[in-house]
Coordinates of C-alpha atoms in Angstrom, one line a residue:
Chain A
D10 CA -96.9 197.0 -24.9
A11 CA -98.3 200.3 -23.3
K12 CA -98.4 199.8 -19.2
T13 CA -100.9 201.5 -17.0
T14 CA -100.0 204.5 -14.9
Q15 CA -100.9 204.7 -11.4
P16 CA -99.5 207.0 -8.2
N17 CA -96.5 205.6 -6.6
S18 CA -98.3 205.8 -3.2
M19 CA -101.3 207.0 -1.4
E20 CA -102.4 207.2 2.2
S21 CA -105.9 206.5 3.7
N22 CA -107.4 206.3 7.0
E23 CA -108.7 203.1 8.4
E24 CA -112.3 202.6 8.0
E25 CA -112.7 205.4 5.1
P26 CA -113.3 204.6 1.6
V27 CA -110.3 204.7 -0.7
H28 CA -110.2 205.5 -4.3
L29 CA -107.1 204.2 -6.3
P30 CA -106.7 205.9 -9.8
C31 CA -105.2 204.4 -13.0
N32 CA -104.8 205.7 -16.5
H33 CA -104.9 203.6 -19.3
S34 CA -105.1 206.0 -22.3
T35 CA -103.8 203.5 -25.1
I36 CA -106.0 200.5 -23.9
S37 CA -107.6 198.7 -26.9
G38 CA -111.3 197.9 -27.2
T39 CA -111.0 194.4 -26.1
D40 CA -108.6 194.5 -23.4
Y41 CA -109.8 194.1 -19.7
I42 CA -108.7 196.3 -17.0
H43 CA -107.6 194.0 -13.8
W44 CA -106.6 194.9 -10.4
Y45 CA -104.4 192.7 -8.2
R46 CA -103.0 193.4 -4.9
Q47 CA -99.7 192.1 -3.5
L48 CA -99.4 192.2 0.4
P49 CA -96.0 192.2 2.0
S50 CA -94.2 188.8 1.5
Q51 CA -96.8 187.3 -0.6
G52 CA -97.9 186.6 -4.2
P53 CA -100.4 188.7 -5.8
E54 CA -104.0 188.2 -5.3
Y55 CA -107.0 189.0 -7.8
V56 CA -109.2 191.9 -6.7
I57 CA -111.5 192.6 -9.5
H58 CA -111.8 193.3 -13.5
G59 CA -114.0 194.5 -15.9
L60 CA -114.2 195.7 -19.8
T61 CA -116.5 198.6 -19.9
S62 CA -119.3 198.4 -17.1
N63 CA -118.8 199.1 -13.5
V64 CA -118.3 196.2 -11.5
N65 CA -118.7 195.2 -7.9
N66 CA -117.5 192.2 -5.6
R67 CA -117.2 191.4 -2.0
M68 CA -113.7 193.1 -2.1
A69 CA -114.1 196.4 -4.1
S70 CA -115.8 198.2 -6.7
L71 CA -114.3 198.9 -10.2
A72 CA -115.3 202.3 -11.8
I73 CA -114.3 202.5 -15.5
A74 CA -114.4 205.9 -17.5
E75 CA -116.9 205.9 -20.5
D76 CA -114.0 206.5 -22.7
R77 CA -112.1 203.6 -21.0
K78 CA -109.1 205.9 -20.6
S79 CA -108.9 205.5 -16.8
S80 CA -110.4 203.6 -14.2
T81 CA -110.9 203.8 -10.4
L82 CA -110.5 201.1 -7.5
I83 CA -112.7 201.7 -4.8
L84 CA -112.4 200.2 -1.4
H85 CA -115.3 201.1 0.6
R86 CA -114.1 200.6 4.0
A87 CA -110.3 200.2 4.3
T88 CA -108.9 198.1 7.1
L89 CA -105.2 197.7 8.0
R90 CA -105.3 194.4 6.1
D91 CA -105.6 196.3 3.1
A92 CA -102.2 197.7 3.1
A93 CA -100.5 196.5 0.1
V94 CA -99.6 197.3 -3.2
Y95 CA -102.4 197.6 -5.7
Y96 CA -101.8 196.8 -9.4
C97 CA -103.7 198.2 -12.3
I98 CA -103.2 195.7 -15.1
R99 CA -103.9 195.6 -18.9
G100 CA -105.3 192.3 -19.7
S101 CA -104.4 191.7 -23.4
N102 CA -105.4 188.1 -24.6
Y103 CA -103.6 185.9 -22.3
Q104 CA -101.4 188.3 -20.8
L105 CA -101.5 190.5 -17.8
I106 CA -99.5 193.5 -18.4
W107 CA -98.3 195.0 -15.2
G108 CA -97.4 198.6 -14.2
A109 CA -95.4 199.4 -11.2
G110 CA -98.4 199.6 -8.8
T111 CA -99.4 202.2 -6.1
K112 CA -98.6 201.3 -2.4
L113 CA -101.7 202.0 -0.1
I114 CA -100.7 202.9 3.5
I115 CA -103.6 202.6 5.8
K116 CA -103.3 204.9 9.0
P117 CA -104.9 203.6 12.2
Chain B
D9 CA -104.1 180.0 0.5
S10 CA -104.3 180.2 -3.5
G11 CA -103.9 176.6 -4.0
V12 CA -100.7 176.8 -6.1
T13 CA -97.5 175.5 -4.5
Q14 CA -93.8 176.6 -5.4
T15 CA -90.8 174.9 -4.5
P16 CA -88.3 175.9 -3.1
K17 CA -89.2 178.8 -1.0
H18 CA -85.5 180.2 -0.9
L19 CA -82.6 179.4 -3.4
I20 CA -79.1 180.6 -3.0
T21 CA -76.8 179.8 -5.6
A22 CA -73.4 181.1 -7.4
T23 CA -73.0 183.0 -10.6
G24 CA -72.8 180.7 -13.7
Q25 CA -74.9 177.9 -11.8
R26 CA -78.3 176.4 -13.0
V27 CA -81.2 175.9 -10.9
T28 CA -85.1 174.6 -11.6
L29 CA -88.0 176.0 -9.8
R30 CA -91.0 173.9 -9.5
C31 CA -94.8 174.9 -9.5
S32 CA -98.0 173.0 -8.9
P33 CA -101.1 174.7 -10.1
R34 CA -104.5 174.5 -8.6
S35 CA -106.4 171.5 -9.0
G36 CA -108.4 171.8 -12.3
D37 CA -106.3 174.6 -13.9
L38 CA -104.7 174.0 -17.2
S39 CA -102.7 177.2 -17.7
V40 CA -99.3 178.0 -15.9
Y41 CA -97.7 181.5 -15.8
W42 CA -94.1 182.7 -14.7
Y43 CA -93.3 185.9 -13.7
Q44 CA -90.2 187.7 -12.5
Q45 CA -90.1 190.4 -9.7
S46 CA -87.2 192.1 -9.0
L47 CA -86.8 194.2 -5.8
D48 CA -89.5 197.0 -5.5
Q49 CA -90.6 196.3 -9.2
G50 CA -93.7 195.1 -10.6
L51 CA -93.9 191.6 -12.2
Q52 CA -92.5 190.9 -15.4
F53 CA -94.5 188.2 -17.5
L54 CA -92.1 185.4 -18.7
I55 CA -93.9 182.6 -20.1
Q56 CA -97.2 180.8 -20.2
Y57 CA -98.2 177.1 -20.7
Y58 CA -101.6 175.7 -21.5
N59 CA -102.2 171.9 -21.2
G60 CA -98.4 171.2 -22.0
E61 CA -97.9 173.6 -24.6
E62 CA -96.3 177.0 -24.7
R63 CA -99.1 179.9 -25.4
A64 CA -97.5 182.8 -24.9
K65 CA -94.0 184.4 -24.3
G66 CA -92.8 187.5 -22.5
N67 CA -89.6 189.0 -21.8
I68 CA -87.8 185.6 -21.1
L69 CA -84.1 185.4 -21.6
E70 CA -82.5 182.8 -23.8
R71 CA -80.8 181.4 -20.6
F72 CA -84.3 180.6 -19.2
S73 CA -86.4 177.9 -20.2
A74 CA -89.8 176.4 -18.9
Q75 CA -92.0 173.2 -19.7
Q76 CA -95.3 172.1 -18.5
F77 CA -95.5 168.3 -17.8
P78 CA -98.5 165.9 -18.5
D79 CA -99.7 166.2 -14.8
L80 CA -99.7 169.9 -15.4
H81 CA -97.1 171.0 -12.9
S82 CA -94.2 173.2 -14.4
E83 CA -90.5 173.9 -14.0
L84 CA -88.7 177.0 -14.8
N85 CA -85.1 176.7 -15.7
L86 CA -82.7 179.4 -15.2
S87 CA -78.9 178.7 -16.4
S88 CA -75.6 180.7 -16.4
L89 CA -77.2 182.6 -13.8
E90 CA -76.0 186.3 -13.1
L91 CA -76.2 188.7 -10.4
G92 CA -79.1 190.4 -12.0
D93 CA -81.3 187.1 -12.1
S94 CA -81.8 187.6 -8.1
A95 CA -85.5 188.1 -7.8
L96 CA -89.0 186.5 -6.8
Y97 CA -90.1 184.1 -9.2
F98 CA -93.9 183.5 -9.1
C99 CA -96.0 181.0 -10.8
A100 CA -99.7 181.6 -11.5
S101 CA -102.5 179.2 -12.7
S102 CA -105.8 179.7 -14.3
V103 CA -108.4 177.7 -15.7
S104 CA -107.8 179.2 -19.1
L105 CA -111.2 179.9 -20.9
E106 CA -111.9 180.5 -24.5
R107 CA -109.6 182.9 -26.5
G108 CA -110.5 186.4 -25.9
V109 CA -111.2 186.3 -22.3
T110 CA -108.2 186.7 -19.7
D111 CA -108.5 184.5 -17.0
T112 CA -108.1 185.3 -13.4
Q113 CA -104.7 184.1 -12.2
Y114 CA -104.0 182.5 -8.9
F115 CA -100.5 183.1 -7.7
G116 CA -98.2 180.9 -5.5
P117 CA -96.1 182.2 -2.7
G118 CA -92.9 182.5 -4.9
T119 CA -89.3 181.5 -4.9
R120 CA -86.6 184.1 -3.8
L121 CA -83.5 183.3 -5.7
T122 CA -80.2 185.1 -4.5
V123 CA -77.3 184.5 -7.0
L124 CA -74.2 185.5 -5.2

């Protein structure tokens, strides 16, 4: 199963927007895109998911490219508490197929 | 707090031994998932149970087995342990909706297994 591709790490300043990219060029038409994050020493937590349309929730926004080969997680105003590893995941039927994630570093 | 509990939090054992990890899902969740996370790696899906039955299998070794009990808690059994089995083991649960929709998974705090 093809995994997603993300940058190993990214840095951002506190209180600025953050755009985390993800490539999933081999995704099938019925696979969802999920984002989870893992704070230090914790289990992963759900952030957002979508299929074709852009999605918004209280934590973040998800922008999915029209061809569905890439997506971007947007944190509108990053805080120090958002420092975590962010995973872009292909959801296929009942399984989540995890990549290596992007370590997001927030600078005060 | 996700509502998913895992015990024990830490486990230290020797090569060749057998251990059991326990997971209690969120109230009302019928699916339980097990994952392995080695140092600085992403999560590897091991196995999923739904209402007591195995639903999906990932990269789970033959030395590993799991089950889900009638009260919906689950146990992951690891036997003939090797040094390379040292990792964080996470359990997650979900409501499990109809086929074709991937559920949101809620993760426990994990069990850190160290094999010496």
